[in-house]
Amino acid sequence: MAATRLAQRPQLSEEVADHVRTRIMSGEVRPGDFIRLDETAAALGVSVTPVREALLTLRGEGLVDLVPRRGYLVSPMSRQDVEDIFWLQARLSKRIVDRAITRFDEAALENHARLVEDFETAAVTGDPDRVVSAQYAIHRSINRASRSDKLSRFLNNAARYMPYRLYAEDPDWRSTALEDNRRMLEALRTGDVETAHAVVDREFTNGADLLIAHLQRAGVWDEDRDEDRGATLVAQA
């Protein structure tokens, strides 16, 4: 893992948690792998304290387990777990869209259209950071229009599990996302709830399928490897 330096900010442990969470959800570290405090701190250029706090957060999310006298290791994750994460996001998103679609005024629609254009520009350049930022802005626009603060927070918490750069680096995903963003914009303009729901369903179904396929290729569900690792941990306990 290449060394990086995160600025010393109050939310530093949250940034460390985001970093480790992304490594887990992208298959860079796999179930049964240990997350070393010292190695992670050195790679990010931070002290051990925010790393420990981050791992406590991830333990609460069910992404890592604490093994006495050994440290933290990545928890098991099934295909169903991934499907459930995306199913939840789709359900919450539909509820938010139902409220937002009646509350977009002309100014908000013009702003949303500019955000779609920003995404198109980012998608053409292929810059993953710009793509992630542009897509986030589009979703935030809809969330704000819904005036459903608590529901939007629940959705943001579920969205933390998505390794956005994995998608942003995929040209096919960018092309599909642009098409979906345009369809959603038109649905918001015309009040077409059915199309808006169809866009949400496709976005999260495709997202789940892409991530499951990626994790499969990464060997996250390598049954022989999992059995060997489980036997080793039992013997060392």
Short mmCIF file of C-alpha atoms in Angstrom, two decimals:
data_model
loop_
_atom_site.label_atom_id
_atom_site.label_comp_id
_atom_site.label_asym_id
_atom_site.label_seq_id
_atom_site.Cartn_x
_atom_site.Cartn_y
_atom_site.Cartn_z
CA MET A 1 0.00 0.00 0.00
CA ALA A 2 1.57 3.28 -1.12
CA ALA A 3 2.28 5.78 1.65
CA THR A 4 -0.19 8.64 1.88
CA ARG A 5 -0.56 11.50 4.35
CA LEU A 6 -3.89 12.60 5.73
CA ALA A 7 -4.10 16.03 7.29
CA GLN A 8 -4.57 16.23 11.04
CA ARG A 9 -8.28 17.08 11.23
CA PRO A 10 -10.93 16.38 13.87
CA GLN A 11 -12.63 13.85 11.56
CA LEU A 12 -9.36 12.02 10.89
CA SER A 13 -10.59 8.72 12.29
CA GLU A 14 -13.59 8.90 9.93
CA GLU A 15 -11.26 9.38 6.97
CA VAL A 16 -9.17 6.41 8.09
CA ALA A 17 -12.38 4.37 8.42
CA ASP A 18 -13.39 5.39 4.88
CA HIS A 19 -9.95 4.33 3.60
CA VAL A 20 -10.05 0.90 5.27
CA ARG A 21 -13.72 0.39 4.40
CA THR A 22 -12.94 1.01 0.74
CA ARG A 23 -10.05 -1.46 0.83
CA ILE A 24 -12.39 -4.09 2.26
CA MET A 25 -15.30 -3.45 -0.09
CA SER A 26 -13.04 -3.38 -3.14
CA GLY A 27 -11.45 -6.71 -2.21
CA GLU A 28 -7.99 -5.22 -1.69
CA VAL A 29 -8.06 -6.90 1.72
CA ARG A 30 -10.18 -10.00 2.07
CA PRO A 31 -12.08 -11.84 4.80
CA GLY A 32 -9.58 -13.37 7.21
CA ASP A 33 -6.85 -10.81 6.48
CA PHE A 34 -5.56 -8.85 9.45
CA ILE A 35 -5.61 -5.03 9.47
CA ARG A 36 -2.38 -4.04 11.19
CA LEU A 37 -2.52 -0.87 13.26
CA ASP A 38 1.12 0.09 12.77
CA GLU A 39 1.19 -0.68 9.05
CA THR A 40 -2.02 1.24 8.38
CA ALA A 41 -0.86 4.23 10.44
CA ALA A 42 2.49 4.32 8.64
CA ALA A 43 0.88 4.03 5.20
CA LEU A 44 -1.46 6.95 5.92
CA GLY A 45 1.08 9.06 7.79
CA VAL A 46 -0.98 9.22 10.98
CA SER A 47 -0.64 8.01 14.55
CA VAL A 48 -2.05 4.70 15.72
CA THR A 49 -4.86 6.40 17.67
CA PRO A 50 -7.12 7.37 14.73
CA VAL A 51 -6.53 3.96 13.17
CA ARG A 52 -7.66 2.26 16.37
CA GLU A 53 -10.73 4.52 16.52
CA ALA A 54 -11.49 3.77 12.86
CA LEU A 55 -11.29 0.02 13.42
CA LEU A 56 -13.67 0.31 16.38
CA THR A 57 -16.11 2.06 14.04
CA LEU A 58 -15.71 -0.67 11.41
CA ARG A 59 -16.18 -3.33 14.07
CA GLY A 60 -19.50 -1.72 14.91
CA GLU A 61 -20.43 -1.92 11.20
CA GLY A 62 -19.59 -5.63 11.09
CA LEU A 63 -16.68 -5.20 8.68
CA VAL A 64 -13.90 -6.30 11.05
CA ASP A 65 -13.67 -8.57 14.09
CA LEU A 66 -11.37 -8.25 17.08
CA VAL A 67 -9.33 -11.38 17.75
CA PRO A 68 -7.92 -11.36 21.32
CA ARG A 69 -4.14 -10.89 21.39
CA ARG A 70 -4.06 -10.85 17.57
CA GLY A 71 -5.77 -7.68 16.46
CA TYR A 72 -8.46 -6.90 13.89
CA LEU A 73 -9.27 -9.07 10.92
CA VAL A 74 -11.69 -8.58 8.06
CA SER A 75 -15.07 -10.19 8.75
CA PRO A 76 -16.72 -12.70 6.42
CA MET A 77 -18.83 -11.11 3.67
CA SER A 78 -21.23 -12.99 1.42
CA ARG A 79 -22.76 -12.20 -1.94
CA GLN A 80 -26.06 -11.79 -0.10
CA ASP A 81 -24.48 -9.15 2.14
CA VAL A 82 -23.53 -7.13 -0.94
CA GLU A 83 -26.98 -7.58 -2.48
CA ASP A 84 -28.61 -6.44 0.77
CA ILE A 85 -26.50 -3.27 0.91
CA PHE A 86 -27.65 -2.27 -2.56
CA TRP A 87 -31.25 -3.35 -1.97
CA LEU A 88 -31.40 -1.06 1.06
CA GLN A 89 -29.99 1.87 -0.90
CA ALA A 90 -32.54 1.32 -3.67
CA ARG A 91 -35.44 1.26 -1.22
CA LEU A 92 -34.30 4.43 0.54
CA SER A 93 -33.57 6.17 -2.75
CA LYS A 94 -37.07 5.49 -4.10
CA ARG A 95 -38.62 6.97 -0.98
CA ILE A 96 -36.44 10.06 -1.32
CA VAL A 97 -37.20 10.42 -5.05
CA ASP A 98 -40.94 10.16 -4.34
CA ARG A 99 -40.68 13.25 -2.18
CA ALA A 100 -38.11 15.13 -4.25
CA ILE A 101 -39.93 14.78 -7.57
CA THR A 102 -42.79 17.00 -6.37
CA ARG A 103 -40.49 19.63 -4.88
CA PHE A 104 -38.08 20.46 -7.71
CA ASP A 105 -38.80 24.01 -8.88
CA GLU A 106 -37.41 25.55 -12.07
CA ALA A 107 -34.25 26.86 -10.38
CA ALA A 108 -33.53 23.49 -8.78
CA LEU A 109 -34.05 21.71 -12.09
CA GLU A 110 -31.67 24.09 -13.86
CA ASN A 111 -29.05 23.45 -11.19
CA HIS A 112 -29.58 19.70 -11.45
CA ALA A 113 -29.16 19.88 -15.22
CA ARG A 114 -25.81 21.64 -14.72
CA LEU A 115 -24.75 18.86 -12.36
CA VAL A 116 -25.56 16.27 -15.03
CA GLU A 117 -23.44 18.27 -17.48
CA ASP A 118 -20.62 18.34 -14.93
CA PHE A 119 -20.84 14.56 -14.67
CA GLU A 120 -20.69 14.23 -18.45
CA THR A 121 -17.54 16.36 -18.57
CA ALA A 122 -15.96 14.33 -15.77
CA ALA A 123 -16.94 11.05 -17.44
CA VAL A 124 -15.32 12.13 -20.72
CA THR A 125 -12.05 13.05 -18.98
CA GLY A 126 -12.07 9.75 -17.10
CA ASP A 127 -10.77 11.38 -13.91
CA PRO A 128 -12.13 9.08 -11.15
CA ASP A 129 -12.06 11.76 -8.45
CA ARG A 130 -14.05 14.18 -10.62
CA VAL A 131 -16.51 11.44 -11.56
CA VAL A 132 -17.07 10.50 -7.91
CA SER A 133 -17.51 14.15 -6.91
CA ALA A 134 -19.93 14.85 -9.77
CA GLN A 135 -22.07 11.78 -9.06
CA TYR A 136 -22.17 12.63 -5.36
CA ALA A 137 -23.40 16.14 -6.21
CA ILE A 138 -26.24 14.71 -8.31
CA HIS A 139 -27.44 12.46 -5.50
CA ARG A 140 -27.09 15.28 -2.97
CA SER A 141 -29.27 17.50 -5.17
CA ILE A 142 -32.09 14.95 -5.03
CA ASN A 143 -31.62 14.32 -1.32
CA ARG A 144 -31.84 18.03 -0.53
CA ALA A 145 -34.93 18.50 -2.66
CA SER A 146 -36.68 15.69 -0.76
CA ARG A 147 -36.28 17.60 2.54
CA SER A 148 -35.86 14.25 4.26
CA ASP A 149 -32.81 14.85 6.39
CA LYS A 150 -32.96 11.71 8.51
CA LEU A 151 -33.73 9.46 5.57
CA SER A 152 -30.89 11.02 3.58
CA ARG A 153 -28.53 10.35 6.48
CA PHE A 154 -29.55 6.70 6.54
CA LEU A 155 -28.90 6.52 2.80
CA ASN A 156 -25.48 8.17 3.17
CA ASN A 157 -24.55 5.65 5.85
CA ALA A 158 -25.48 2.76 3.55
CA ALA A 159 -23.62 4.39 0.66
CA ARG A 160 -20.37 4.33 2.63
CA TYR A 161 -19.96 0.69 1.68
CA MET A 162 -19.70 1.49 -2.04
CA PRO A 163 -16.14 1.64 -3.44
CA TYR A 164 -16.90 4.57 -5.72
CA ARG A 165 -13.53 4.70 -7.47
CA LEU A 166 -14.04 1.13 -8.64
CA TYR A 167 -17.08 2.31 -10.58
CA ALA A 168 -15.63 5.66 -11.63
CA GLU A 169 -12.66 3.95 -13.29
CA ASP A 170 -14.98 1.74 -15.42
CA PRO A 171 -15.85 3.43 -18.76
CA ASP A 172 -18.91 1.22 -19.22
CA TRP A 173 -20.22 2.21 -15.80
CA ARG A 174 -19.62 5.89 -16.56
CA SER A 175 -21.57 5.59 -19.82
CA THR A 176 -24.49 3.85 -18.10
CA ALA A 177 -24.46 6.32 -15.23
CA LEU A 178 -24.62 9.25 -17.64
CA GLU A 179 -27.63 7.70 -19.37
CA ASP A 180 -29.31 7.12 -15.99
CA ASN A 181 -28.58 10.67 -14.85
CA ARG A 182 -30.19 12.08 -17.99
CA ARG A 183 -33.24 9.83 -17.62
CA MET A 184 -33.61 10.87 -13.98
CA LEU A 185 -33.38 14.55 -14.92
CA GLU A 186 -36.18 14.12 -17.45
CA ALA A 187 -38.26 12.20 -14.90
CA LEU A 188 -37.80 15.03 -12.39
CA ARG A 189 -38.89 17.56 -15.02
CA THR A 190 -42.04 15.64 -15.97
CA GLY A 191 -42.93 14.16 -12.59
CA ASP A 192 -42.54 10.63 -13.98
CA VAL A 193 -42.26 8.54 -10.82
CA GLU A 194 -42.30 5.21 -12.68
CA THR A 195 -39.24 6.14 -14.76
CA ALA A 196 -37.48 7.57 -11.69
CA HIS A 197 -37.97 4.25 -9.88
CA ALA A 198 -36.72 2.34 -12.92
CA VAL A 199 -33.55 4.46 -12.96
CA VAL A 200 -32.98 3.78 -9.26
CA ASP A 201 -33.51 0.03 -9.74
CA ARG A 202 -31.06 -0.16 -12.63
CA GLU A 203 -28.43 1.94 -10.85
CA PHE A 204 -28.31 -0.22 -7.77
CA THR A 205 -28.84 -3.56 -9.51
CA ASN A 206 -25.93 -2.81 -11.84
CA GLY A 207 -23.88 -1.56 -8.92
CA ALA A 208 -24.40 -4.79 -7.00
CA ASP A 209 -23.67 -6.96 -10.04
CA LEU A 210 -20.44 -5.10 -10.84
CA LEU A 211 -19.18 -5.26 -7.27
CA ILE A 212 -20.03 -8.94 -6.84
CA ALA A 213 -18.23 -9.78 -10.08
CA HIS A 214 -15.21 -7.73 -9.01
CA LEU A 215 -15.05 -9.38 -5.58
CA GLN A 216 -15.38 -12.78 -7.22
CA ARG A 217 -12.37 -12.03 -9.43
CA ALA A 218 -10.49 -10.75 -6.38
CA GLY A 219 -10.97 -14.11 -4.68
CA VAL A 220 -13.10 -12.82 -1.81
CA TRP A 221 -15.22 -15.95 -2.06
CA ASP A 222 -12.36 -18.40 -2.51
CA GLU A 223 -13.83 -21.29 -0.51
CA ASP A 224 -10.57 -23.27 -0.28
CA ARG A 225 -8.68 -20.22 0.94
CA ASP A 226 -11.41 -19.43 3.50
CA GLU A 227 -11.36 -22.98 4.89
CA ASP A 228 -7.57 -22.91 5.25
CA ARG A 229 -7.63 -19.50 6.92
CA GLY A 230 -10.41 -20.56 9.31
CA ALA A 231 -8.49 -23.69 10.33
CA THR A 232 -5.37 -21.61 10.98
CA LEU A 233 -7.24 -19.12 13.18
CA VAL A 234 -8.85 -21.92 15.21
CA ALA A 235 -5.45 -23.54 15.76
CA GLN A 236 -3.92 -20.22 16.90
CA ALA A 237 -6.80 -19.21 19.20
#
